[in-house]
Structure formats: C-alpha cells, structure tokens
Amino acid sequence: MKILVPVKRVVDYNVKIRVDKDTNSVDLNNIKMSMNPFDEIAVEEAIRIKEKGQCDEIVVVSLGPEQSKETIRNALAMGADRGILIKTEHSPEPLIVAKALAKLVQQDNYDLIILGKQSIDDDCNQTGQMLSALLNCSVGTYASKIDFDNDSIIITREIDGGLQTLKLSKPSVVTADLRLNVPRYASLPNIMKAKQKTIDELDPQDLGIDMNPKLVIKKVEEPPKRIGGGKVESIEELIDKLKNEAGVI
Amino acid sequence: MSVLVLAEHNNDKLNEATRKAITAACLISKPVHVIVVGSECENVAKVTSGISGVDKVMLADDPIYKNMLSETTSELLLDLIKDYDFLVAAASTNGKNILPRVAASIDVSQISEIISVIDDKTFQRPIYAGNAIATIETKTEKNVITIRTTAFETAPESDKKAEIERINPKTNPQLSVFIEEKVSSSERPELTSAGIIVSGGRGMQSGDNFKLLESVADKLGAAVGASRAAVDAGFVPNEYQVGQTGKVVAPELYIAVGISGAIQHLAGMKDSKVIVAINKDEEAPIFEVADYGLIADLFEAVPEFDKELEKLQK
C-alpha cells in the first residue's frame, strides 16, 4: 500500500498574528512557520501504519513556495520516505490544491491519502473532501482511529456529539482530527537521515492545473476588539454580576 | 437567484443549526428551499416546512440516506443544485463533510463558515481561528457556502406551512458503508452547542480536580472544557479541548478556571458573550478578555462558587 500525505506550511499555532492594514493581509514577515498541526497528525498516522507493516511507501507533498521544503523535510525526519514540492508563489485555495493532489494520485496510484482536517491559517476544512470528489472515491473526515480489514479501511470519525464508524473502500481520502494520535518529535539521527531523502519539484503547469482562484480576498481586518479587564472582588460579587448585570445564570 | 439549504437532523428531530442556516440563506437570496435527506424523516420535513423564510421543502426519504454519508448525499445534491444558485448548510459535521464534495464536483470553491452576508457575492469569514476576518468575493455563478451558526439568529416559526415535495433517491455509489454510531451519553451538553462552558487549565493540577468544575457545571447545566495545557498534561481527554486546534466555541457564558489564556486558547473562546476568569496570577492574559475577573486561588474560589450556586438553586 502507498500512502500520500499532503502537508501545509502555516504560521505556527503559538504565534499571535498581526493584520497589516496597508496590504490588507496577515503579516507573515519574520514569523515562525511550522507544519499545520493536523497535517503532523496525518504524517504520524501514516508512519504508524508503515511501522505495522501495512504500508510500503509514504510520500509527502506540499503546495507552496521554496520554504515549504522545510515542512516536507520535517515530515521526512519524522519517518516519511520521500517528498514532492509543487512550487507555487502562495498557498492556493483548497480547490486548486485538491486538483493538484488528484493529478498526483491518478499518476502514481496511491491507496490512501491522509491529510489534516483543516489548516489553521485559512480554516477552510475542504481539501480532503474536495479531493475525494475529484477522485470519485470514498472519504472519511475527522478520523480519530484508522484500522484495516482486508481490502477496506475502517475509520472512526468524530461527529457532533459522538463517534461514527465507517468502512471505506480503497482508494480513500481520510482527514485527521486531533484525537487520532500524538505526533512524535523527530530525533536528531532521523533529522540527519532526512537530509539524504529526495524531494522532487514539480511545476503546477506540469500537472495541467488552472491556478486562477475562484475567490478573491477583498479585505482582511482585525476582529472587533474584546473589551475585557473587568474585575470582581469575591464570589458573592461574581454571582451577583452574572445574575443581575449579565443575566446569564 | 434561488438558495438550497441542506437540513441537519437525526431523522427524528431537526437540528437548531438548520434554523440559523435558513436565516443566513434568506440574507443571501430568495426563494429559499430546504432539502431534508434521510430515512423515515418525514417529521423533520414537516417541522422544516413551518419555519419562517422557507418557501419549499424537498424530502429525499430513503434507507440509503439514513446516515447522510458524504458520497451518497453529495450525489443527490449534485443533481438538485442544477436548479439553484446557492447551496447552503450549517457548518456542522454533516455540512462540513458533504458540501466541499459537492463544490469540487461542480468546479467551484466553497466559502466556509461565513459570519456575515454583505451581498450575494460578498461574505465575511473568520480566518486564523477568528484572529482575523476576511471579506471574500466570489467570481463563480454558483456558490457553496457553510454558515458559522454562532453568527446568525434562529429562524422563527411561520404561521403558514411551505409545500413538501418528495423527490426520488439517486443511486448509491457504495463507496463507504455505515457500521455504527456512538452518541456520547453524557448528561452534560456538548461543547459546541452548550450555552455555558466551565473550562479548566493547567492550574487545575490534576484530572481529579476537574470534579470541582464538573460539580459547578452540573449546577449550571454547562459543558466542561479544558485548555490545551490541561489536555497535554493528561488531566482530561482531547475531546475537552477548547482552542484553535480543538473546538471553537461561543457560549453565552464561559468560565475559565486556572487558565492563563494562551493565544491558541483565546482563539477558541473569545467570541463568548460573557467571560469569567478565575486565576491567582493577576498578570494572566485571560484577564484581558474577561468581563469578570477574580484574582483568587481556584481551590478556594471554585468550592465557594459551587456552594453559592447550590444556595441559588434552592
């Protein structure tokens, strides 16, 4: 079995972002970037499947600028086998990403594609579902458990208020939720080893993808500021305020 | 310009999120039709037909739709969307699961979790877990949109009933098979739909101490949440996590206990209507967003709070 894991380079989850009013965008200068946390979970899951002997090769792919190679390299250090960078100036919208991924899957016949349920920058939560549409294959979103049963994939999904178990036929697209696993840290020897692993570069043109976005970001602004800082001196005062001022209890 | 709304339900009851999606749909364009996809779900269609703003209800009632599987449901929606300009759903598990599959099949991008409708081509949506708001303009004729339910009002009852039209099921692509569903049996409400949430952080010191919060939560009919620090420390399971990589919530009242207020936690709860913070560190960033901050040792304050609530109940 071959597994494809798409990963995205995003602003690190610990960084407080700043909106640049002049450029109408989020200021990404000199900001710590990391692998999208949900994609990290996807990489970890693929490695665990391989460690159980159920997978022959894990390929990691990213769409983005040159620096996305660092993200791919990180996944290689965790234990993926090789990488592909589809070089783009910005990170394109999910439909375009899904189209590029679909081309790769069709060229190289992957049995399973595991990706994060959403990226923590644009919060779209679309790519996996879109990829499954373009491949006309099964999809299991928000997975908290992945198992195999002969030729099918058994996944447990986190749904509103509970868990759902599905049996998916291969090939399949599965998106990772928080509870799927806790990703490992790459060890120093593995970081060194990852430097020897190959990362192929592709141009979106090679895949015949239309890179024109269908959505335009007109404006990015800061959300209305929350005015906090109010204090109470005692539990008694707190209860009084909640009851009589805020009216919430 | 017509709008098709996908109803969220459990074949028995209509989920309240649908009423919010209907409100948003009415702001986008009219007429608004609602599709109820399910099995033995006629009652859901009947309830839906009585909601203000709904011009017609379509009912696809067939055993293959019982669990609203993505592959099966999107097949049906693909056929229906030919006659509509917009496909809208609440950003609930089903909406998020199914709509992008439909969008990609008709070669349009989806606009996820909008919080406001500027006009029928322009919408606002949070990015970076709500730390920035993007205004998005679409260039396509047809559009697929999900709704952040905390941002829209509940559509009220209407005094007249819309017509219900039964439609035939499409073929089942049989790509996935439903095995089982375990709906959590907790007496407490679910985090994303709770009106009140009591959350604990690293300051709780142990999983056992969460009992203090549970006791308060039960008196308020609240859900219990946690910060990532508390989850990482192993106090409570992942499903409790409120924050950028956990659940994004916006209850009427959010009580943060022993939570310092890391960026990634604030991102998940700062849209709550009223925020209470209990923390002994007066420098904790959580106080900057709290309406009512109490600088106190939580192990004294929480039991006292619990006792006072008990008195209040009597």
Coordinates of C-alpha atoms in Angstrom, one line a residue:
Chain A
M1 CA 0.0 0.0 0.0
K2 CA 1.2 3.5 -0.8
I3 CA 0.1 6.5 1.3
L4 CA 0.2 10.1 0.2
V5 CA 0.3 12.8 2.9
P6 CA -0.3 16.4 1.8
V7 CA 1.2 18.9 4.3
K8 CA 0.9 22.7 4.5
R9 CA 3.3 25.2 5.9
V10 CA 1.4 27.6 8.1
V11 CA 2.0 30.2 10.8
D12 CA 3.0 28.3 14.0
Y13 CA 0.0 27.9 16.3
N14 CA 1.7 29.7 19.1
V15 CA 2.2 32.9 17.1
K16 CA -0.2 35.8 17.5
I17 CA -0.8 37.0 14.0
R18 CA -1.0 40.7 13.0
V19 CA -3.1 42.2 10.3
D20 CA -1.2 44.6 8.0
K21 CA -3.7 47.4 7.2
D22 CA -1.6 48.6 4.2
T23 CA -1.5 45.3 2.3
N24 CA -4.9 44.0 3.5
S25 CA -3.3 40.8 4.6
V26 CA -1.9 38.9 7.5
D27 CA 1.7 40.0 8.1
L28 CA 3.9 36.9 7.5
N29 CA 7.3 38.7 7.7
N30 CA 9.7 37.2 10.2
I31 CA 7.1 34.9 11.7
K32 CA 7.7 31.4 12.8
M33 CA 6.2 28.9 10.4
S34 CA 5.5 25.2 11.1
M35 CA 3.7 22.2 9.7
N36 CA 0.0 22.5 10.1
P37 CA -0.7 20.6 13.4
F38 CA -3.4 18.4 11.8
D39 CA -1.1 17.5 9.0
E40 CA 1.5 16.5 11.5
I41 CA -1.1 14.1 12.9
A42 CA -1.6 12.8 9.4
V43 CA 2.1 12.2 8.9
E44 CA 2.3 10.4 12.3
E45 CA -0.6 8.1 11.4
A46 CA 1.0 7.2 8.1
I47 CA 4.2 6.3 9.9
R48 CA 2.4 4.2 12.4
I49 CA 0.6 2.3 9.6
K50 CA 4.0 1.7 8.0
E51 CA 5.5 0.5 11.3
K52 CA 2.8 -2.1 11.5
G53 CA 3.9 -3.4 8.1
Q54 CA 0.7 -2.3 6.3
C55 CA 2.3 0.3 4.0
D56 CA 5.3 0.2 1.6
E57 CA 5.9 3.9 1.0
I58 CA 4.9 7.2 2.4
V59 CA 5.1 10.2 0.1
V60 CA 4.7 13.7 1.5
V61 CA 3.6 16.5 -0.8
S62 CA 3.2 20.3 -0.3
L63 CA 2.0 23.1 -2.5
G64 CA 3.8 26.3 -1.7
P65 CA 6.9 28.3 -2.0
E66 CA 10.5 27.0 -1.7
Q67 CA 10.4 27.3 2.1
S68 CA 7.7 24.6 2.1
K69 CA 10.6 22.2 1.6
E70 CA 11.4 22.7 5.3
T71 CA 7.9 21.4 6.1
I72 CA 8.4 18.4 3.9
R73 CA 11.8 17.8 5.4
N74 CA 10.3 17.8 8.8
A75 CA 7.8 15.1 7.7
L76 CA 10.8 13.1 6.3
A77 CA 12.6 13.4 9.6
M78 CA 9.5 12.0 11.3
G79 CA 9.7 9.0 9.1
A80 CA 8.1 9.6 5.6
D81 CA 10.1 8.2 2.7
R82 CA 10.2 10.9 0.1
G83 CA 8.8 14.3 -0.7
I84 CA 7.3 16.3 -3.6
L85 CA 7.1 20.1 -3.7
I86 CA 4.6 21.6 -6.1
K87 CA 6.0 25.0 -6.3
T88 CA 3.6 27.9 -6.1
E89 CA 4.1 31.5 -5.1
H90 CA 1.4 31.5 -2.4
S91 CA -0.6 28.7 -1.0
P92 CA -3.5 28.3 -3.4
E93 CA -7.2 27.8 -2.4
P94 CA -8.4 24.3 -1.5
L95 CA -10.0 23.5 -4.8
I96 CA -6.7 24.1 -6.6
V97 CA -4.8 22.1 -4.1
A98 CA -7.3 19.3 -4.4
K99 CA -6.9 19.3 -8.2
A100 CA -3.1 19.1 -8.0
L101 CA -3.4 16.3 -5.5
A102 CA -5.9 14.4 -7.6
K103 CA -3.4 14.5 -10.6
L104 CA -0.7 13.1 -8.4
V105 CA -2.9 10.3 -7.1
Q106 CA -4.0 9.4 -10.6
Q107 CA -0.4 9.3 -11.9
D108 CA 1.0 7.3 -9.0
N109 CA -1.9 5.2 -7.8
Y110 CA -2.0 5.9 -4.0
D111 CA -4.3 3.6 -2.0
L112 CA -4.8 6.0 0.9
I113 CA -4.4 9.8 1.2
I114 CA -4.3 11.1 4.8
L115 CA -4.4 14.8 5.4
G116 CA -5.2 17.2 8.2
K117 CA -8.9 18.0 8.6
Q118 CA -8.1 21.7 8.2
S119 CA -5.2 24.1 8.1
I120 CA -5.0 26.6 11.0
D121 CA -4.5 29.6 8.7
D122 CA -7.4 29.8 6.3
D123 CA -9.5 27.3 8.4
C124 CA -11.3 26.1 5.3
N125 CA -11.8 22.4 6.1
Q126 CA -12.3 21.5 2.4
T127 CA -9.3 19.9 0.7
G128 CA -9.8 16.3 1.7
Q129 CA -13.5 16.3 0.8
M130 CA -12.8 18.0 -2.5
L131 CA -10.0 15.6 -3.3
S132 CA -12.4 12.7 -2.7
A133 CA -14.9 14.3 -5.1
L134 CA -12.3 14.7 -7.9
L135 CA -11.2 11.1 -7.4
N136 CA -14.7 9.9 -7.0
C137 CA -13.6 7.7 -4.1
S138 CA -14.6 7.2 -0.5
V139 CA -14.0 9.8 2.2
G140 CA -13.7 9.6 5.9
T141 CA -13.4 13.0 7.6
Y142 CA -12.4 13.8 11.2
A143 CA -10.9 10.4 11.9
S144 CA -9.9 9.5 15.4
K145 CA -9.0 5.9 14.5
I146 CA -7.9 4.1 11.4
D147 CA -7.8 0.3 11.0
F148 CA -7.6 -2.1 8.1
D149 CA -9.8 -5.0 7.3
N150 CA -8.6 -7.0 4.2
D151 CA -9.1 -4.5 1.4
S152 CA -11.1 -1.9 3.3
I153 CA -10.3 0.8 5.7
I154 CA -12.3 1.0 9.0
I155 CA -12.4 4.5 10.4
T156 CA -13.9 6.1 13.5
R157 CA -15.0 9.7 12.9
E158 CA -15.6 12.4 15.4
I159 CA -19.1 13.7 14.7
D160 CA -21.2 16.3 16.6
G161 CA -21.8 14.7 20.0
G162 CA -20.2 11.3 19.4
L163 CA -18.4 8.8 17.2
Q164 CA -19.3 7.1 13.9
T165 CA -17.6 4.1 12.4
L166 CA -17.4 3.6 8.6
K167 CA -16.0 1.0 6.3
L168 CA -14.3 2.7 3.3
S169 CA -13.4 1.0 0.0
K170 CA -9.9 1.8 -1.4
P171 CA -8.7 4.2 -2.6
S172 CA -9.8 6.5 0.1
V173 CA -9.2 10.0 1.5
V174 CA -9.1 10.3 5.3
T175 CA -8.8 13.5 7.2
A176 CA -7.1 13.6 10.6
D177 CA -8.7 15.0 13.7
L178 CA -7.0 15.9 16.9
R179 CA -7.6 12.6 18.7
L180 CA -6.1 10.4 16.0
N181 CA -2.6 10.3 17.7
V182 CA 0.1 12.5 19.3
P183 CA 2.8 13.1 16.7
R184 CA 6.4 12.2 17.6
Y185 CA 9.3 14.6 17.6
A186 CA 11.9 13.9 15.0
S187 CA 15.1 12.5 16.6
L188 CA 18.5 14.1 15.8
P189 CA 19.7 11.0 13.8
N190 CA 16.5 11.0 11.9
I191 CA 16.8 14.7 11.1
M192 CA 20.3 13.9 9.7
K193 CA 19.0 11.0 7.7
A194 CA 16.1 13.1 6.3
K195 CA 18.7 15.3 4.6
Q196 CA 19.5 12.4 2.3
K197 CA 15.9 11.7 1.3
T198 CA 14.7 13.1 -2.0
I199 CA 12.3 16.0 -2.6
D200 CA 11.2 16.2 -6.2
E201 CA 10.0 19.6 -7.5
L202 CA 7.0 20.0 -9.8
D203 CA 5.5 23.0 -11.5
P204 CA 1.7 23.3 -11.4
Q205 CA 1.9 23.7 -15.2
D206 CA 3.4 20.1 -15.4
L207 CA 0.2 18.9 -13.8
G208 CA -2.0 21.0 -16.1
I209 CA -3.7 22.8 -13.2
D210 CA -5.6 26.0 -13.7
M211 CA -4.2 28.2 -11.0
N212 CA -6.7 31.0 -11.2
P213 CA -8.6 31.4 -7.9
K214 CA -12.4 31.5 -7.9
L215 CA -12.5 33.5 -4.7
V216 CA -10.9 36.9 -4.1
I217 CA -9.9 38.1 -0.7
K218 CA -11.1 41.8 -0.8
K219 CA -10.0 42.7 2.7
V220 CA -8.5 41.2 5.9
E221 CA -9.2 43.1 9.1
E222 CA -8.8 42.6 12.8
P223 CA -11.9 41.3 14.5
P224 CA -13.7 43.8 16.8
K225 CA -11.6 44.1 20.0
R226 CA -13.0 42.5 23.0
I227 CA -13.1 44.9 25.9
G228 CA -12.2 42.9 29.0
G229 CA -10.3 43.7 32.1
G230 CA -13.3 43.9 34.4
K231 CA -12.7 42.6 37.9
V232 CA -14.7 41.3 40.8
E233 CA -13.5 41.0 44.4
S234 CA -15.4 38.0 45.6
I235 CA -17.5 35.0 44.5
E236 CA -20.5 36.8 46.0
E237 CA -20.0 39.8 43.7
L238 CA -19.3 37.5 40.8
I239 CA -22.7 35.7 41.2
D240 CA -24.5 39.0 41.7
K241 CA -23.0 40.4 38.4
L242 CA -23.7 37.2 36.5
K243 CA -27.2 37.2 37.7
N244 CA -28.2 40.8 37.7
E245 CA -25.9 42.6 35.3
A246 CA -25.1 40.0 32.6
G247 CA -28.3 37.9 33.1
V248 CA -26.5 34.7 32.2
I249 CA -27.3 32.5 35.2
Chain B
M1 CA -31.4 33.6 -7.6
S2 CA -32.5 30.7 -5.5
V3 CA -31.0 29.1 -2.5
L4 CA -31.0 25.4 -1.4
V5 CA -30.4 24.7 2.2
L6 CA -29.3 21.2 3.4
A7 CA -31.1 20.4 6.7
E8 CA -29.2 19.0 9.6
H9 CA -31.2 16.4 11.6
N10 CA -31.1 12.9 13.1
N11 CA -34.1 11.6 11.2
D12 CA -36.2 12.4 14.2
K13 CA -35.5 16.0 15.2
L14 CA -34.4 19.0 13.2
N15 CA -31.1 20.4 14.5
E16 CA -31.4 24.0 15.6
A17 CA -28.3 24.8 13.4
T18 CA -30.6 24.4 10.4
R19 CA -32.7 27.4 11.5
K20 CA -29.6 29.5 11.6
A21 CA -28.6 28.4 8.1
I22 CA -32.1 29.3 7.0
T23 CA -31.7 32.8 8.4
A24 CA -28.3 33.2 6.6
A25 CA -29.9 31.8 3.4
C26 CA -32.7 34.4 3.5
L27 CA -30.0 37.1 3.7
I28 CA -28.2 35.7 0.7
S29 CA -31.1 35.4 -1.7
K30 CA -34.7 34.2 -2.2
P31 CA -36.6 31.9 -2.7
V32 CA -35.2 29.5 0.0
H33 CA -35.8 25.8 -0.4
V34 CA -34.7 23.2 2.1
I35 CA -33.7 19.7 1.3
V36 CA -34.2 17.1 4.0
V37 CA -32.1 14.0 3.2
G38 CA -32.6 11.0 5.5
S39 CA -34.6 7.9 6.3
E40 CA -38.1 7.9 7.9
C41 CA -37.6 11.6 8.5
E42 CA -41.0 12.9 7.4
N43 CA -41.4 14.7 10.7
V44 CA -38.3 16.7 10.1
A45 CA -39.7 17.8 6.8
K46 CA -42.9 18.8 8.5
V47 CA -41.2 20.9 11.1
T48 CA -39.0 22.5 8.5
S49 CA -42.0 23.5 6.4
G50 CA -43.2 25.6 9.3
I51 CA -40.0 27.7 9.6
S52 CA -40.2 31.4 8.6
G53 CA -38.4 32.1 5.3
V54 CA -38.8 28.6 3.9
D55 CA -40.6 28.6 0.5
K56 CA -40.5 24.9 -0.2
V57 CA -39.2 21.7 1.5
M58 CA -37.9 18.8 -0.5
L59 CA -37.8 15.4 1.1
A60 CA -35.5 12.6 -0.1
D61 CA -36.6 9.8 2.3
D62 CA -34.8 6.5 1.6
P63 CA -32.9 3.9 3.7
I64 CA -29.7 4.8 1.7
Y65 CA -29.8 8.3 3.3
K66 CA -30.2 7.1 6.9
N67 CA -26.7 8.2 8.0
M68 CA -26.2 11.0 5.5
L69 CA -23.0 9.5 4.2
S70 CA -21.0 12.1 2.2
E71 CA -20.7 10.1 -1.1
T72 CA -24.4 9.2 -1.2
T73 CA -25.8 12.6 -0.1
S74 CA -23.5 14.6 -2.4
E75 CA -24.7 12.5 -5.4
L76 CA -28.2 13.7 -4.7
L77 CA -27.2 17.3 -4.1
L78 CA -25.3 17.4 -7.3
D79 CA -28.4 16.6 -9.2
L80 CA -30.5 19.2 -7.3
I81 CA -28.0 22.0 -7.5
K82 CA -28.5 22.3 -11.2
D83 CA -31.6 24.4 -10.4
Y84 CA -30.1 26.6 -7.7
D85 CA -27.6 29.4 -7.5
F86 CA -26.5 28.7 -3.9
L87 CA -26.1 25.6 -1.7
V88 CA -26.0 26.4 2.0
A89 CA -25.6 24.4 5.2
A90 CA -24.7 24.9 8.8
A91 CA -21.0 24.2 9.4
S92 CA -21.9 21.2 11.5
T93 CA -20.2 17.8 11.0
N94 CA -22.5 16.9 8.1
G95 CA -22.4 20.3 6.4
K96 CA -18.6 20.4 6.6
N97 CA -18.3 16.8 5.4
I98 CA -20.7 16.9 2.5
L99 CA -20.6 20.4 0.9
P100 CA -17.0 20.6 -0.2
R101 CA -17.5 17.3 -2.1
V102 CA -20.4 18.9 -4.0
A103 CA -18.5 22.1 -4.6
A104 CA -15.5 20.4 -6.1
S105 CA -17.8 18.3 -8.3
I106 CA -19.3 21.4 -9.9
D107 CA -15.8 23.1 -10.0
V108 CA -16.5 25.9 -7.5
S109 CA -14.6 26.8 -4.3
Q110 CA -16.5 26.7 -1.1
I111 CA -16.9 29.6 1.2
S112 CA -16.6 28.1 4.7
E113 CA -18.2 29.2 7.9
I114 CA -19.3 32.7 6.9
I115 CA -20.2 35.1 9.8
S116 CA -21.9 37.8 7.7
V117 CA -23.5 38.3 4.3
I118 CA -22.6 41.6 2.6
D119 CA -24.3 40.9 -0.7
D120 CA -24.9 37.8 -2.8
K121 CA -21.3 37.7 -4.0
T122 CA -19.5 39.0 -0.9
F123 CA -19.2 37.4 2.5
Q124 CA -17.1 37.6 5.7
R125 CA -15.5 34.7 7.3
P126 CA -13.0 34.3 10.2
I127 CA -9.5 33.0 9.4
Y128 CA -6.7 32.2 11.8
A129 CA -9.3 30.9 14.3
G130 CA -11.1 34.2 14.4
N131 CA -7.9 36.3 14.9
A132 CA -8.6 38.0 11.5
I133 CA -11.8 38.5 9.4
A134 CA -11.6 38.1 5.7
T135 CA -14.0 39.6 3.2
I136 CA -14.4 37.2 0.3
E137 CA -15.8 37.9 -3.1
T138 CA -16.8 35.0 -5.3
K139 CA -16.3 35.0 -9.1
T140 CA -18.4 32.0 -9.8
E141 CA -22.1 31.8 -10.8
K142 CA -23.0 29.0 -8.4
N143 CA -21.8 29.1 -4.8
V144 CA -21.5 26.6 -2.0
I145 CA -21.5 28.2 1.5
T146 CA -21.3 26.9 5.1
I147 CA -22.6 29.0 8.0
R148 CA -20.9 29.7 11.4
T149 CA -24.0 29.1 13.4
T150 CA -23.0 31.3 16.3
A151 CA -23.2 34.3 14.0
F152 CA -26.8 34.0 12.9
E153 CA -30.2 34.2 14.6
T154 CA -32.6 31.3 14.9
A155 CA -35.3 31.5 12.2
P156 CA -38.7 31.6 14.0
E157 CA -41.8 29.7 13.3
S158 CA -44.1 30.9 10.5
D159 CA -47.9 30.9 10.6
K160 CA -48.1 29.1 7.3
K161 CA -46.6 25.8 6.1
A162 CA -44.5 25.5 3.0
E163 CA -45.2 22.8 0.5
I164 CA -43.3 19.5 0.9
E165 CA -42.2 17.8 -2.3
R166 CA -41.0 14.2 -2.3
I167 CA -38.0 13.5 -4.5
N168 CA -36.6 10.2 -5.7
P169 CA -33.3 8.9 -4.3
K170 CA -30.3 8.6 -6.6
T171 CA -28.2 5.5 -6.9
N172 CA -25.9 4.7 -4.0
P173 CA -22.3 4.8 -5.2
Q174 CA -21.5 2.3 -2.4
L175 CA -18.0 3.7 -1.7
S176 CA -18.5 3.5 2.1
V177 CA -20.6 1.5 4.5
F178 CA -22.0 2.7 7.8
I179 CA -21.0 0.4 10.7
E180 CA -22.1 2.1 13.9
E181 CA -22.6 5.3 15.7
K182 CA -22.0 6.0 19.4
V183 CA -23.6 9.2 20.6
S184 CA -22.0 10.2 23.8
S185 CA -24.3 9.6 26.7
S186 CA -23.1 12.3 28.9
E187 CA -25.8 14.2 30.8
R188 CA -23.9 17.4 30.1
P189 CA -24.4 19.3 26.9
E190 CA -21.9 19.1 24.0
L191 CA -19.2 21.8 24.0
T192 CA -20.0 23.3 20.6
S193 CA -23.7 23.7 21.4
A194 CA -23.6 24.5 25.2
G195 CA -24.9 27.7 26.5
I196 CA -22.5 27.7 29.4
I197 CA -19.0 26.2 29.5
V198 CA -16.8 25.7 32.5
S199 CA -13.2 25.1 31.5
G200 CA -10.0 24.2 33.4
G201 CA -6.4 24.7 32.6
R202 CA -3.0 23.7 33.9
G203 CA -3.9 25.4 37.2
M204 CA -6.3 22.5 38.0
Q205 CA -3.1 20.5 38.8
S206 CA -4.8 17.1 38.2
G207 CA -7.6 15.3 36.4
D208 CA -9.2 14.5 39.7
N209 CA -9.6 18.2 40.5
F210 CA -11.8 18.6 37.4
K211 CA -14.5 17.2 39.7
L212 CA -14.7 20.6 41.2
L213 CA -15.6 22.0 37.7
E214 CA -18.0 19.2 37.0
S215 CA -19.9 20.0 40.1
V216 CA -20.2 23.6 39.1
A217 CA -21.1 22.6 35.5
D218 CA -23.9 20.4 36.6
K219 CA -25.5 23.1 38.6
L220 CA -25.4 25.5 35.6
G221 CA -26.3 22.9 33.0
A222 CA -22.9 23.6 31.5
A223 CA -20.4 21.7 29.4
V224 CA -16.9 21.1 30.7
G225 CA -13.9 22.1 28.6
A226 CA -10.2 22.4 29.0
S227 CA -7.2 24.3 27.7
R228 CA -4.6 22.5 25.6
A229 CA -2.2 22.7 28.6
A230 CA -4.6 20.6 30.6
V231 CA -5.1 18.1 27.8
D232 CA -1.3 17.9 27.2
A233 CA -0.8 17.3 30.9
G234 CA -3.2 14.4 30.7
F235 CA -5.8 15.8 33.1
V236 CA -8.6 15.2 30.6
P237 CA -9.1 13.7 27.1
N238 CA -8.6 15.6 23.9
E239 CA -12.3 16.0 23.3
Y240 CA -12.4 18.6 26.1
Q241 CA -10.0 20.9 24.3
V242 CA -11.2 24.4 23.5
G243 CA -8.9 26.4 21.3
Q244 CA -7.5 26.8 17.8
T245 CA -6.7 23.2 17.3
G246 CA -9.6 21.9 19.5
K247 CA -13.1 23.2 19.5
V248 CA -14.1 26.8 18.7
V249 CA -16.9 27.8 21.0
A250 CA -19.1 30.9 21.6
P251 CA -21.4 30.2 24.5
E252 CA -23.4 32.8 26.5
L253 CA -21.1 32.3 29.5
Y254 CA -17.5 30.9 29.5
I255 CA -15.9 30.3 32.9
A256 CA -12.1 29.9 32.6
V257 CA -10.6 28.4 35.7
G258 CA -6.8 28.2 36.2
I259 CA -6.3 29.0 32.5
S260 CA -3.6 31.6 31.7
G261 CA -5.0 32.4 28.3
A262 CA -2.5 31.3 25.7
I263 CA -3.2 32.7 22.2
Q264 CA -4.3 29.3 21.0
H265 CA -6.9 29.1 23.8
L266 CA -8.2 32.6 23.4
A267 CA -8.7 31.9 19.7
G268 CA -11.2 29.2 20.6
M269 CA -13.4 31.1 23.1
K270 CA -13.0 34.9 22.8
D271 CA -16.4 35.2 20.9
S272 CA -18.2 34.0 24.1
K273 CA -20.8 36.6 25.2
V274 CA -19.6 36.8 28.8
I275 CA -16.2 35.6 30.0
V276 CA -15.4 34.9 33.6
A277 CA -11.8 34.2 34.6
I278 CA -10.6 32.7 38.0
N279 CA -6.9 32.7 38.3
K280 CA -4.4 33.6 41.1
D281 CA -1.9 35.1 38.7
E282 CA -3.1 38.7 38.2
E283 CA -0.8 39.0 35.1
A284 CA -2.5 36.2 33.3
P285 CA -3.6 37.3 29.8
I286 CA -7.0 35.7 30.3
F287 CA -8.0 38.7 32.4
E288 CA -7.6 41.0 29.3
V289 CA -10.6 39.3 27.6
A290 CA -12.6 38.6 30.8
D291 CA -15.7 40.6 31.7
Y292 CA -15.4 39.4 35.3
G293 CA -12.0 38.5 36.5
L294 CA -11.5 37.1 40.0
I295 CA -7.9 37.0 41.3
A296 CA -8.1 34.1 43.7
D297 CA -6.9 30.6 44.5
L298 CA -9.2 28.4 42.5
F299 CA -9.2 25.7 45.1
E300 CA -10.9 28.2 47.5
A301 CA -12.9 30.1 44.9
V302 CA -14.5 27.2 43.0
P303 CA -15.9 25.3 46.0
E304 CA -17.3 28.6 47.3
F305 CA -18.8 29.3 43.8
D306 CA -20.3 25.8 43.9
K307 CA -21.8 26.3 47.3
E308 CA -23.3 29.7 46.3
L309 CA -24.8 28.2 43.2
E310 CA -26.4 25.4 45.3
K311 CA -28.0 28.1 47.5
L312 CA -29.2 29.9 44.4
Q313 CA -30.9 26.7 43.2
K314 CA -32.9 26.4 46.4

